[in-house]
mmCIF file with all atom_site columns, C-alpha atoms and ligand atoms in Angstrom:
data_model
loop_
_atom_site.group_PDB
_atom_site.id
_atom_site.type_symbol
_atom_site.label_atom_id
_atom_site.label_alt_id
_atom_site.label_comp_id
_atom_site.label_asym_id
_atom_site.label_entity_id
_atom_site.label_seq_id
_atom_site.pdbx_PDB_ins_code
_atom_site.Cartn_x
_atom_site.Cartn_y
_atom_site.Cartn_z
_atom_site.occupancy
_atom_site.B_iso_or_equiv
_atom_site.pdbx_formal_charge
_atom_site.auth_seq_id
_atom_site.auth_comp_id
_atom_site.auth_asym_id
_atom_site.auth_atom_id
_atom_site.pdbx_PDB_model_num
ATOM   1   C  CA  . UNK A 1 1   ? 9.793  5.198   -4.000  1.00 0.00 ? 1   UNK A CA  1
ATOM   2   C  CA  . UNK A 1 2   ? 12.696 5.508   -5.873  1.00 0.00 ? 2   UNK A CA  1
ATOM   3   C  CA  . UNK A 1 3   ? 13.753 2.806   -8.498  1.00 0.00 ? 3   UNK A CA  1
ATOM   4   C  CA  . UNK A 1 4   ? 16.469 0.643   -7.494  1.00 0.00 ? 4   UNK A CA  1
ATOM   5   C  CA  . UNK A 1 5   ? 15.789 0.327   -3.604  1.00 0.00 ? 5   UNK A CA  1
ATOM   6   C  CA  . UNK A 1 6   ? 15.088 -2.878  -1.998  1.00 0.00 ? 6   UNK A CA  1
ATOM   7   C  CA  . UNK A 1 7   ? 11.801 -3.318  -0.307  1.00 0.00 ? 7   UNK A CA  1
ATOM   8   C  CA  . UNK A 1 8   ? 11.494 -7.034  1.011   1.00 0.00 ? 8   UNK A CA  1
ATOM   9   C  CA  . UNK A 1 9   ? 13.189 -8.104  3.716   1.00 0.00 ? 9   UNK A CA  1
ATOM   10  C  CA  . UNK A 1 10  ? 16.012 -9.571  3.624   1.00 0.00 ? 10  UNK A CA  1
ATOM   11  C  CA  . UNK A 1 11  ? 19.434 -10.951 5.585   1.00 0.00 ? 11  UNK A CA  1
ATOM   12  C  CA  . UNK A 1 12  ? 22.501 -10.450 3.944   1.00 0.00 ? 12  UNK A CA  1
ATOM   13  C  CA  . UNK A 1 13  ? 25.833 -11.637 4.863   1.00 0.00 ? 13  UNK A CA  1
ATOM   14  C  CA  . UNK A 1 14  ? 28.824 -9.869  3.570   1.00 0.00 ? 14  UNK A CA  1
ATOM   15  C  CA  . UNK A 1 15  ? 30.741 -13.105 2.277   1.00 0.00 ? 15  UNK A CA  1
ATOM   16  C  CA  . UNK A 1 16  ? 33.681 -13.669 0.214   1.00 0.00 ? 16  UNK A CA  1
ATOM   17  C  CA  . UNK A 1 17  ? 32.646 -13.181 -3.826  1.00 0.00 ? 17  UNK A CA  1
ATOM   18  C  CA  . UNK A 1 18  ? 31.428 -15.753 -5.152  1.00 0.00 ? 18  UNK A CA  1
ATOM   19  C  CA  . UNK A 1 19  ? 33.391 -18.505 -6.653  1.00 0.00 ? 19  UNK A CA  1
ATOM   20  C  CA  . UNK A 1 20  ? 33.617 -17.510 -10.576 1.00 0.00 ? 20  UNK A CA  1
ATOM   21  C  CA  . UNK A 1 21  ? 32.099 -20.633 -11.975 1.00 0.00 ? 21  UNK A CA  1
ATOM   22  C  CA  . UNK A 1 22  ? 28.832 -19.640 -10.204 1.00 0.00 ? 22  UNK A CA  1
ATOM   23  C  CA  . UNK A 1 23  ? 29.021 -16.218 -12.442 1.00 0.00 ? 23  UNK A CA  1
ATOM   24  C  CA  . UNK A 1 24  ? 31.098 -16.368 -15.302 1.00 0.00 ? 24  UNK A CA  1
ATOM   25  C  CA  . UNK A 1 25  ? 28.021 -17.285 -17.935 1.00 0.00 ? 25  UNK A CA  1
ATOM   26  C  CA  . UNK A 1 26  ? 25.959 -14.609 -16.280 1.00 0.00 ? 26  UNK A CA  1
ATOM   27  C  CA  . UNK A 1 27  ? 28.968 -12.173 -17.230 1.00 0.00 ? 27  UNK A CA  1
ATOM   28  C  CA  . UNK A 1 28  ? 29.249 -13.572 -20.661 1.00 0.00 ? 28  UNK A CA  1
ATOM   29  C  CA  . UNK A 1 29  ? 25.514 -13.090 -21.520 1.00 0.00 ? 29  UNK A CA  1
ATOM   30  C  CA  . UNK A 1 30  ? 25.166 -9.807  -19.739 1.00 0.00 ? 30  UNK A CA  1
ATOM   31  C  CA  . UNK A 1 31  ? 27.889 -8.154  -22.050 1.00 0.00 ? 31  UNK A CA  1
ATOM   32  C  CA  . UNK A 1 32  ? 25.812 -9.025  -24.861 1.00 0.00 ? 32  UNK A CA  1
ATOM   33  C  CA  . UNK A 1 33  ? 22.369 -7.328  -23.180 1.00 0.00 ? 33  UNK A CA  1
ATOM   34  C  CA  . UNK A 1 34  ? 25.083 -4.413  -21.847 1.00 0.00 ? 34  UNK A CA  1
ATOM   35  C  CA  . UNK A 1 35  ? 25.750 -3.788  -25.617 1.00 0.00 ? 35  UNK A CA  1
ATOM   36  C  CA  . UNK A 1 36  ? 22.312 -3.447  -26.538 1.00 0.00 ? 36  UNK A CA  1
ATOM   37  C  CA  . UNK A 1 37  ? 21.185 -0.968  -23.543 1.00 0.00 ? 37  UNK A CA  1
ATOM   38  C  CA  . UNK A 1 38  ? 18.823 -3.109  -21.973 1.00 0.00 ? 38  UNK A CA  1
ATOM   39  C  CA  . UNK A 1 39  ? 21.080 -3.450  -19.002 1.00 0.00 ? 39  UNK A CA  1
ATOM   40  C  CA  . UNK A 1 40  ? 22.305 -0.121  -17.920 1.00 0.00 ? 40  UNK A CA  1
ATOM   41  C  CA  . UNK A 1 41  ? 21.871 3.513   -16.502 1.00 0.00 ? 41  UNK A CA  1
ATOM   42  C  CA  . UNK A 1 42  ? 19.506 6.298   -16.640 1.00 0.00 ? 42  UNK A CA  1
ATOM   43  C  CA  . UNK A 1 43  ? 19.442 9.355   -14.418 1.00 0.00 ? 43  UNK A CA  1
ATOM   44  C  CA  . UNK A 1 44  ? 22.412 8.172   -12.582 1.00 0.00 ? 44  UNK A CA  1
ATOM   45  C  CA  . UNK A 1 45  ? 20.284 4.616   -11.579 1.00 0.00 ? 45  UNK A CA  1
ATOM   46  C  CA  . UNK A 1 46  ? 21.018 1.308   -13.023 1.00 0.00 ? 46  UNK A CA  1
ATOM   47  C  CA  . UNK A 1 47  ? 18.606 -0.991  -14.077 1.00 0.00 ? 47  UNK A CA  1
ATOM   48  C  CA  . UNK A 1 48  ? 18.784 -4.875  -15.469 1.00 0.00 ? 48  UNK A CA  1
ATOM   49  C  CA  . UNK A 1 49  ? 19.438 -7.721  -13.638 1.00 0.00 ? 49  UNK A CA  1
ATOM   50  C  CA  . UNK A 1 50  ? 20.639 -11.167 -14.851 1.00 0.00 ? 50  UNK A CA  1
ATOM   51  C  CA  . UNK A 1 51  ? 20.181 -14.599 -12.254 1.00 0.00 ? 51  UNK A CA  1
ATOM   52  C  CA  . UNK A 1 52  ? 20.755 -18.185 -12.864 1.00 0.00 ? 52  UNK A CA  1
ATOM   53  C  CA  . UNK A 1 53  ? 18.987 -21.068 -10.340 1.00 0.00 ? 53  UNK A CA  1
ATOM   54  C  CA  . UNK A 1 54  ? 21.758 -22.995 -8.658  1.00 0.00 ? 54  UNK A CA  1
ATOM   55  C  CA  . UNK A 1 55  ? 19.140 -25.084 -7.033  1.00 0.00 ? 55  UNK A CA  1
ATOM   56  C  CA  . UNK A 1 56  ? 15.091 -25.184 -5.916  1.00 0.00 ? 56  UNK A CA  1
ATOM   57  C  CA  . UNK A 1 57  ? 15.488 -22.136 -3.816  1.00 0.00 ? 57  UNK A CA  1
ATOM   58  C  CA  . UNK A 1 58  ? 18.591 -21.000 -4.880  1.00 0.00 ? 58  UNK A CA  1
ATOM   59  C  CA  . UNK A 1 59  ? 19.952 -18.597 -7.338  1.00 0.00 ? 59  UNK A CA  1
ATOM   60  C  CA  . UNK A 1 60  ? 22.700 -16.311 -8.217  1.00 0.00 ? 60  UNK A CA  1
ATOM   61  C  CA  . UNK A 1 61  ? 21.768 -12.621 -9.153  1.00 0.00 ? 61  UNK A CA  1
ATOM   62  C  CA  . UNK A 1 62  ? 23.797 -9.367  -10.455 1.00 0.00 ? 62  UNK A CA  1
ATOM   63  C  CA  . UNK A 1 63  ? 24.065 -7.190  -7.243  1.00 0.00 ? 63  UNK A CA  1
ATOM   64  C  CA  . UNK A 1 64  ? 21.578 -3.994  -6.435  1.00 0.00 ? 64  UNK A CA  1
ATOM   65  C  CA  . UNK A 1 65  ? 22.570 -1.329  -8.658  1.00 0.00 ? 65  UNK A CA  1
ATOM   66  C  CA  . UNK A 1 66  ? 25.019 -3.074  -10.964 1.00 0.00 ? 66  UNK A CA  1
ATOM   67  C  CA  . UNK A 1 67  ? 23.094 -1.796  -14.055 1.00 0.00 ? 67  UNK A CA  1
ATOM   68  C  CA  . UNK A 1 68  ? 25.855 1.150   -14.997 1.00 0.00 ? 68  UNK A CA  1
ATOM   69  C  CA  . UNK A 1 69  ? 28.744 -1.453  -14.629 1.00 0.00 ? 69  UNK A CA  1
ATOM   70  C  CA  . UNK A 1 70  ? 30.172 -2.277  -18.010 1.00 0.00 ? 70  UNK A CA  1
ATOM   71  C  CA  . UNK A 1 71  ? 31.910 -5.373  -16.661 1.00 0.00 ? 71  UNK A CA  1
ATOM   72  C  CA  . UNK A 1 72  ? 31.179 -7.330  -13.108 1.00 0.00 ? 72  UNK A CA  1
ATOM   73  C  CA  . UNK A 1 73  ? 33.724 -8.828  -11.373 1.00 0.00 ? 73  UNK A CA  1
ATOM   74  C  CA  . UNK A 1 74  ? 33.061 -11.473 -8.670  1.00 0.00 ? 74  UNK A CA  1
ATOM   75  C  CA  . UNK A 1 75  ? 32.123 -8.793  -5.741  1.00 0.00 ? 75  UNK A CA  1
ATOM   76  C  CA  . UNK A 1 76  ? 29.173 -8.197  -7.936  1.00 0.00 ? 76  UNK A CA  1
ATOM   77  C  CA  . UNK A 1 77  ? 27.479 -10.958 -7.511  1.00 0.00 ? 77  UNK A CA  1
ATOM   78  C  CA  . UNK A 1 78  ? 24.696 -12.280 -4.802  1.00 0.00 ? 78  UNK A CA  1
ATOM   79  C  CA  . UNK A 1 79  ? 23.897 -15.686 -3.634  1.00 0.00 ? 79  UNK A CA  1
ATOM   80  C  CA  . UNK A 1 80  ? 20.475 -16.068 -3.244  1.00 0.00 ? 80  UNK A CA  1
ATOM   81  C  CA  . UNK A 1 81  ? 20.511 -18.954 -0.467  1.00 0.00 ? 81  UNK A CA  1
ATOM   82  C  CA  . UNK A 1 82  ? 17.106 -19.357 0.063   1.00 0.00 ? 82  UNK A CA  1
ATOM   83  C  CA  . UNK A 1 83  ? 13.895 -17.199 -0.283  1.00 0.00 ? 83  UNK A CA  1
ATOM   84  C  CA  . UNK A 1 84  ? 9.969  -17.048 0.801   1.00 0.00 ? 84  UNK A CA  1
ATOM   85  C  CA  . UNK A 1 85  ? 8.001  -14.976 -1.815  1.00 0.00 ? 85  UNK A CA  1
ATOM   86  C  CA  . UNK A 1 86  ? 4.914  -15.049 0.758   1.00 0.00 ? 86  UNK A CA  1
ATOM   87  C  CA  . UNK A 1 87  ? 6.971  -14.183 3.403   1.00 0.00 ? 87  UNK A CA  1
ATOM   88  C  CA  . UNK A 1 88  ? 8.950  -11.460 0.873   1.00 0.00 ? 88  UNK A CA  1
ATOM   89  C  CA  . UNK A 1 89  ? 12.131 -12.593 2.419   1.00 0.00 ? 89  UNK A CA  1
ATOM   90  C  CA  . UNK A 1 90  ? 15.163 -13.555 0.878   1.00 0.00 ? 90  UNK A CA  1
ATOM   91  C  CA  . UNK A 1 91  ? 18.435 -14.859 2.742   1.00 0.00 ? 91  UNK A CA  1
ATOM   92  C  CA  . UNK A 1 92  ? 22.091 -13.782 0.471   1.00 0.00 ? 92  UNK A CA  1
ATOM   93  C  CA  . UNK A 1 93  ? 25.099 -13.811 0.827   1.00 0.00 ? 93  UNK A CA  1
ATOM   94  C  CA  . UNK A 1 94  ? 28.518 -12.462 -1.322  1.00 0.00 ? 94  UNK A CA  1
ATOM   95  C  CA  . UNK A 1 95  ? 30.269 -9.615  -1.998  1.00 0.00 ? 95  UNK A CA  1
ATOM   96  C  CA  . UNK A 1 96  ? 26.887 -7.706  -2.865  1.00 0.00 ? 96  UNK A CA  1
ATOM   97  C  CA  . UNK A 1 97  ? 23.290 -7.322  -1.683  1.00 0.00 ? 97  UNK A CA  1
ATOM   98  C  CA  . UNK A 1 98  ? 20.916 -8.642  -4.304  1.00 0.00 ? 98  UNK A CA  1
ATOM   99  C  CA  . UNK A 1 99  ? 19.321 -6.677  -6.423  1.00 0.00 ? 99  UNK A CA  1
ATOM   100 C  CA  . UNK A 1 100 ? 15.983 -5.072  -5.480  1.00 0.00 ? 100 UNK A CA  1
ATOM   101 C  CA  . UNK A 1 101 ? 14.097 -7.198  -8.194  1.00 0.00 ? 101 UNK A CA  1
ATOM   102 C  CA  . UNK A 1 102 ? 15.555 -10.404 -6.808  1.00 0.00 ? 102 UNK A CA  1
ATOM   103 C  CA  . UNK A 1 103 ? 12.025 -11.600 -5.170  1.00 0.00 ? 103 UNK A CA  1
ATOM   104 C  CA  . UNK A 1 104 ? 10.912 -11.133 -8.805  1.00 0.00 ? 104 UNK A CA  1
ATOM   105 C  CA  . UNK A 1 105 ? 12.878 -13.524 -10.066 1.00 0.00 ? 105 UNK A CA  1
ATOM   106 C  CA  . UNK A 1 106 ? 12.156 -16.148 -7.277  1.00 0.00 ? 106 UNK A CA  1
ATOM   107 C  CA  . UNK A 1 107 ? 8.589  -15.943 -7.608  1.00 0.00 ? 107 UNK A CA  1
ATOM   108 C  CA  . UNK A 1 108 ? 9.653  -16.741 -11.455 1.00 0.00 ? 108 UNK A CA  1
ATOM   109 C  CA  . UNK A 1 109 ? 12.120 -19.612 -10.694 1.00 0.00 ? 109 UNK A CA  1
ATOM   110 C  CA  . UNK A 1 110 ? 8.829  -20.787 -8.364  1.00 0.00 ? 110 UNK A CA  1
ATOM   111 C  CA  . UNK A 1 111 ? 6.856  -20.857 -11.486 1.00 0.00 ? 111 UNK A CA  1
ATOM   112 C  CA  . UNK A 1 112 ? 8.455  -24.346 -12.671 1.00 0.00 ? 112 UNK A CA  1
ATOM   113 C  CA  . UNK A 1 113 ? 11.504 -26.075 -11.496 1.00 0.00 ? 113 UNK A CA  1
ATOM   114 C  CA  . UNK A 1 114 ? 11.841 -26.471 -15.099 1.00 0.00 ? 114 UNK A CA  1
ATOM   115 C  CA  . UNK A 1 115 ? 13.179 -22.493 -15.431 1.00 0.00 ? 115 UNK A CA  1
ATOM   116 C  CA  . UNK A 1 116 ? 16.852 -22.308 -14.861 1.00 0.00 ? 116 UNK A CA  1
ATOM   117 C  CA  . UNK A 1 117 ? 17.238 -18.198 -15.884 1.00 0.00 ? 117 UNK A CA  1
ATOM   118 C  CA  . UNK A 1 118 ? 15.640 -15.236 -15.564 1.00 0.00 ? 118 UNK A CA  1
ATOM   119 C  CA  . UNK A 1 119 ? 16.627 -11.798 -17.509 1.00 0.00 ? 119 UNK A CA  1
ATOM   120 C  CA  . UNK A 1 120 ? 15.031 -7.993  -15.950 1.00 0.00 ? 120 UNK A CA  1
ATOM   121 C  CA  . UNK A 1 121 ? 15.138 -5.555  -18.863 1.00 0.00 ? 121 UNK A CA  1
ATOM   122 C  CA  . UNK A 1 122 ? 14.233 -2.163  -18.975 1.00 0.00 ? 122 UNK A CA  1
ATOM   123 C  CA  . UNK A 1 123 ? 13.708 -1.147  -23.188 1.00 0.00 ? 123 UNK A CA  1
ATOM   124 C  CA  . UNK A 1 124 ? 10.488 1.460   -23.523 1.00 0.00 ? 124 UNK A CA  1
ATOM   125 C  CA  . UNK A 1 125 ? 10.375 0.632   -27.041 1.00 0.00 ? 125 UNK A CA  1
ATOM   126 C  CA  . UNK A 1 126 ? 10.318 -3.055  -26.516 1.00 0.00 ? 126 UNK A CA  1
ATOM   127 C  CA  . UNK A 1 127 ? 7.807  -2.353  -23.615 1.00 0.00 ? 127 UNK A CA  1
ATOM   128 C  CA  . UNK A 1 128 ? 5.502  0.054   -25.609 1.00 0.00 ? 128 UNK A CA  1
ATOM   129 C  CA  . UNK A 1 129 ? 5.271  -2.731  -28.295 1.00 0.00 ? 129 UNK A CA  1
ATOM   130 C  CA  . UNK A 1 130 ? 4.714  -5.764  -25.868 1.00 0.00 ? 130 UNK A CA  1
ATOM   131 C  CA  . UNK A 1 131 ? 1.835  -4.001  -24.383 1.00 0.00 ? 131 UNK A CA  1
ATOM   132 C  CA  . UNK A 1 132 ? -0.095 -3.448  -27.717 1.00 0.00 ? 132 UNK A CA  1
ATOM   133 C  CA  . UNK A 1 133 ? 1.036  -7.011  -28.962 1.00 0.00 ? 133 UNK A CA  1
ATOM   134 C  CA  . UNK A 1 134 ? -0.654 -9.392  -26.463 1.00 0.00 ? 134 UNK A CA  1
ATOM   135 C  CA  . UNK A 1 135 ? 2.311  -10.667 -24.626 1.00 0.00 ? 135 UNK A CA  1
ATOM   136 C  CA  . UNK A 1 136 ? 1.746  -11.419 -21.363 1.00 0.00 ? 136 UNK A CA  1
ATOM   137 C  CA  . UNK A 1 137 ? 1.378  -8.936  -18.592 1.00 0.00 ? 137 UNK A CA  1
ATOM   138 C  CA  . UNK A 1 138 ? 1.482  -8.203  -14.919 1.00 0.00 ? 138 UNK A CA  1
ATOM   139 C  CA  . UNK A 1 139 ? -0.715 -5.264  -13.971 1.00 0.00 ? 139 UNK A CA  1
ATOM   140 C  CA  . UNK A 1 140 ? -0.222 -1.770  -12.758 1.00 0.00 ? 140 UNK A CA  1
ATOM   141 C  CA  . UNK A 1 141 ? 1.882  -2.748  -9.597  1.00 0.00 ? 141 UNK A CA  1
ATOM   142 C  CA  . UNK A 1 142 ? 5.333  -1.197  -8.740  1.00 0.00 ? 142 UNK A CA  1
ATOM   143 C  CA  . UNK A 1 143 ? 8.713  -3.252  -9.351  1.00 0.00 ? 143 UNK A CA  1
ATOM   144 C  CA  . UNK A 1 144 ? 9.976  -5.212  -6.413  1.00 0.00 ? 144 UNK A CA  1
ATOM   145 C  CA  . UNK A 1 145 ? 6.218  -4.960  -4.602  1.00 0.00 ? 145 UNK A CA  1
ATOM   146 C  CA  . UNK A 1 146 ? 4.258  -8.022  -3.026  1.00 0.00 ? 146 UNK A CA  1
ATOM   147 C  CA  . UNK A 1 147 ? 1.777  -7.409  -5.400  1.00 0.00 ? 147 UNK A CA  1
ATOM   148 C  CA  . UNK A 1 148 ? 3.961  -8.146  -8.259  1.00 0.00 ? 148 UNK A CA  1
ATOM   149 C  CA  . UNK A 1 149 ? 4.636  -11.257 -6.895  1.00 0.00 ? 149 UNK A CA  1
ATOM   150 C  CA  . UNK A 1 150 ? 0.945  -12.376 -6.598  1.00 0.00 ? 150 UNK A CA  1
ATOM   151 C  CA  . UNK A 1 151 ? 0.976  -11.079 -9.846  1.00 0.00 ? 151 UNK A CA  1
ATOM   152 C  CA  . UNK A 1 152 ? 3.336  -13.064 -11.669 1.00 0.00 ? 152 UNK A CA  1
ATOM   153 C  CA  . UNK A 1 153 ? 1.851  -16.224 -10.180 1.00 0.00 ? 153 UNK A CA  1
ATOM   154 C  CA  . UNK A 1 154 ? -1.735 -14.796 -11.029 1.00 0.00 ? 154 UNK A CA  1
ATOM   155 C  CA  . UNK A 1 155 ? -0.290 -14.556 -14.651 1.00 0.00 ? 155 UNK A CA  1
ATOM   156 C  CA  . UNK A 1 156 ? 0.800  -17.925 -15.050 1.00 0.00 ? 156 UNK A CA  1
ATOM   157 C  CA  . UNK A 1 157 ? -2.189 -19.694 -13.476 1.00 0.00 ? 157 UNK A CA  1
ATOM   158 C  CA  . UNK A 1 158 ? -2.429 -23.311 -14.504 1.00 0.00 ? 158 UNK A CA  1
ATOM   159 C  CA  . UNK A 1 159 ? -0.274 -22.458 -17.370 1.00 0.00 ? 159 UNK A CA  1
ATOM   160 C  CA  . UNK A 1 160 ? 2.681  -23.666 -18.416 1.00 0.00 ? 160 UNK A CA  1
ATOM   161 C  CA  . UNK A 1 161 ? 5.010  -21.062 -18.246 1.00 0.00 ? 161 UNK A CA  1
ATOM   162 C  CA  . UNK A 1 162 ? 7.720  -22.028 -20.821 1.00 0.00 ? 162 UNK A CA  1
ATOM   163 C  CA  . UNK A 1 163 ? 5.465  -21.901 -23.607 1.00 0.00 ? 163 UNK A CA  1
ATOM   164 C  CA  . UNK A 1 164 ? 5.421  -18.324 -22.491 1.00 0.00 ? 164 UNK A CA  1
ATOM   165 C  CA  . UNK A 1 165 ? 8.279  -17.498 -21.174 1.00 0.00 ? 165 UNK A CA  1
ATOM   166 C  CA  . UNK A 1 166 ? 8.472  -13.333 -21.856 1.00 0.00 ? 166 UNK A CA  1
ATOM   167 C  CA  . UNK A 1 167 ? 6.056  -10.895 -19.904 1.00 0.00 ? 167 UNK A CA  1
ATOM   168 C  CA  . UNK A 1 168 ? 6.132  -7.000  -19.903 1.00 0.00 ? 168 UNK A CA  1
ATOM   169 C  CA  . UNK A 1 169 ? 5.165  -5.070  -16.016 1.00 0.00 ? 169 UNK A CA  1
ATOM   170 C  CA  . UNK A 1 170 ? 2.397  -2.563  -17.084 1.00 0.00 ? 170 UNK A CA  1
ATOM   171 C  CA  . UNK A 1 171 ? 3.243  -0.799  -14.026 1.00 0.00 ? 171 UNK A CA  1
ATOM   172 C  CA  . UNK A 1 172 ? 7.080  -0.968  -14.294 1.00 0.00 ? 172 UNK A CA  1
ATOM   173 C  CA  . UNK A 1 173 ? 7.849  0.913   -16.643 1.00 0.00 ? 173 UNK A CA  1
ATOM   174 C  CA  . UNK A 1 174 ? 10.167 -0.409  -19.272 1.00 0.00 ? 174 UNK A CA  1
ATOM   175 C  CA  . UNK A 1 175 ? 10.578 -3.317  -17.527 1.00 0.00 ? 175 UNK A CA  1
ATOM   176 C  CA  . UNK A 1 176 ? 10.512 -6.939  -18.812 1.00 0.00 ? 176 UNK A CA  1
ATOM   177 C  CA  . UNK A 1 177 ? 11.615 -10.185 -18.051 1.00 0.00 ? 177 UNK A CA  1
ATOM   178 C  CA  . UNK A 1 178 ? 12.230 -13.172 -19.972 1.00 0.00 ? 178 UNK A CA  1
ATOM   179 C  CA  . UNK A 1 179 ? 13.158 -16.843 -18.357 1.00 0.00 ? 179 UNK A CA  1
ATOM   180 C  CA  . UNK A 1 180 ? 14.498 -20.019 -19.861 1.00 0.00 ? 180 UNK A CA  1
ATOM   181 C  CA  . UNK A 1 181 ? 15.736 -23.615 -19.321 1.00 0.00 ? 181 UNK A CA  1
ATOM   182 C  CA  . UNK A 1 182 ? 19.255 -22.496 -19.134 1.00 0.00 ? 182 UNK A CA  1
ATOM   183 C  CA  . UNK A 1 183 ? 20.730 -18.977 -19.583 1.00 0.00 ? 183 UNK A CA  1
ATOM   184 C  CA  . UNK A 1 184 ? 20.890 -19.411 -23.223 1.00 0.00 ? 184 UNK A CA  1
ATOM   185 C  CA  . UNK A 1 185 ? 17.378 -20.133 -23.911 1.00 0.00 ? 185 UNK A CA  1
ATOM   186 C  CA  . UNK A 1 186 ? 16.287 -17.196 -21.611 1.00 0.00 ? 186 UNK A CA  1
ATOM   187 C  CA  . UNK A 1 187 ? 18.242 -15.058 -23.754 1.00 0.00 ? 187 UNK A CA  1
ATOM   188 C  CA  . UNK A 1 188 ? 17.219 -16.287 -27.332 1.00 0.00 ? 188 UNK A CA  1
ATOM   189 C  CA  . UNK A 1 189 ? 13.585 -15.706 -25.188 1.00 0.00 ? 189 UNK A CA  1
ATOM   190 C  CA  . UNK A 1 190 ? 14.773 -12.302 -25.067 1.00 0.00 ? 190 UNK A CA  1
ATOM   191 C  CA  . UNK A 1 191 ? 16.102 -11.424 -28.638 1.00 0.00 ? 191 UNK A CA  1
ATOM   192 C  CA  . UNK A 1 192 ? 12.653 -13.015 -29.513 1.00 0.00 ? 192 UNK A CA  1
ATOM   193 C  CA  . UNK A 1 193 ? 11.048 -10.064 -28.551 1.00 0.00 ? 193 UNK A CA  1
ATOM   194 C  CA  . UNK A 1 194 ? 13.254 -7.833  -30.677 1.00 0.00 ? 194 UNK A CA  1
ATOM   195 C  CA  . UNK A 1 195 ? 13.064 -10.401 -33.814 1.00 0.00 ? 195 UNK A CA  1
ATOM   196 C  CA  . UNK A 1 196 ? 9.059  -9.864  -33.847 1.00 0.00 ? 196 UNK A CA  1
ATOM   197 C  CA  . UNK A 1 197 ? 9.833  -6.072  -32.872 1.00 0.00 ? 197 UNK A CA  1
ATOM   198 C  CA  . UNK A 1 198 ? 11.416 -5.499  -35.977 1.00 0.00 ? 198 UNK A CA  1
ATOM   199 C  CA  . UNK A 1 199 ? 9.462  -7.599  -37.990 1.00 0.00 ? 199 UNK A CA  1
ATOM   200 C  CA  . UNK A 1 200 ? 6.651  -5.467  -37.068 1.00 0.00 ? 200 UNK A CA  1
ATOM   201 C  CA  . UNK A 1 201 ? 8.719  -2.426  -38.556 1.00 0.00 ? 201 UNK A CA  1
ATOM   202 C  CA  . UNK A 1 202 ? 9.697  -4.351  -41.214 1.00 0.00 ? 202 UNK A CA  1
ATOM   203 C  CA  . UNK A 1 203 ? 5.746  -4.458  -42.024 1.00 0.00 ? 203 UNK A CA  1
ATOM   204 C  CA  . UNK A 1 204 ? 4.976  -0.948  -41.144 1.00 0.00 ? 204 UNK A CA  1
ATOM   205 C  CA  . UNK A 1 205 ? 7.731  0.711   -43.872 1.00 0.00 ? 205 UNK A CA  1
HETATM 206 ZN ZN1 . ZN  B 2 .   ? 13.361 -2.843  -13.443 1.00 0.00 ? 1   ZN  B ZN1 1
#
């Protein structure tokens, strides 16, 4: 399967884009994580995604492959109106289908009604040291996938899942996700990784 295509089902109605209050941090933040590659394109596919809960089963997401946009505009942008991990459904609407990780992040926002933003990464460096550094993991299951799902809940099993609140997919490759209370905290979550990334080079010379 290619990278970037939507498995789950979903219904999607072509809407008006959203209203830019419901976007305009996600924009802010994702120019920041645009800057530093881990939103973006390879081989002509983009990859990254950026959503923020609006309420228990509700969430705004960047739109399927929005990854090689350097700046999203309101069209870009999916309304995640209501989802069913077990069902892998998802209902959206806006001026763009969701991106094909958007299950992902519901199963994440299901974790605790306490997470408020999730952040999909792709970095192989990043990924290559979370794997040999303990951080959490999902196993060898493909992006987007059922099993990732059961995964991510298998993961966080009577944990709490702030207190760890980064995980790297062994069988994404590249891929990671950090969540937070609020968009900020899910991306100081994020440049956490990179702070004890380059503290472990920092070691090494
Ligand atoms: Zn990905």
């Amino acid at each position: 399967m290619i990278d970037g295509v939507i498995k789950y089902n979903f219904d999607f109605t072509l809407s008006k884009p959203l209203e830019y209050k419901l976007w305009k941090d996600i924009e802010i933040l994702r120019k920041r994580v645009f800057a530093l590659k881990l939103i973006g394109e390879k081989e002509g596919i983009g990859y990254g995604n950026i959503s923020k809960r609006v309420s228990k089963k509700s969430f705004v997401i960047t739109g399927t492959q929005t990854g090689n946009l350097k700046n999203l505009k309101a069209e870009n942008f999916s309304l995640i109106e209501s989802f069913d991990d077990e069902k892998f459904y998802l209902k959206s609407s806006g001026g763009a289908k969701p991106s094909s990780e958007a299950l992902t992040h519901g199963s994440v926002y299901d974790l605790s009604e306490k997470i408020g933003a999730v952040i999909h990464v792709h970095s192989k460096i990043l990924w290559d040291f979370m794997l040999k550094n303990g951080y959490k993991k999902t196993k060898d299951v493909p992006y987007g996938s059922l099993e990732m799902i059961k995964e991510i809940k298998a993961v966080y099993k009577d944990i709490d899942p702030l207190k760890f609140p980064v995980f790297v997919m062994s069988g994404h490759e590249e891929g990671i996700v950090a969540f937070g209370e609020d968009l900020n905290r899910c991306e100081l979550n994020l440049y956490e990784i990179i702070s004890d990334f380059m503290d472990s080079i920092s070691k090494d010379a």
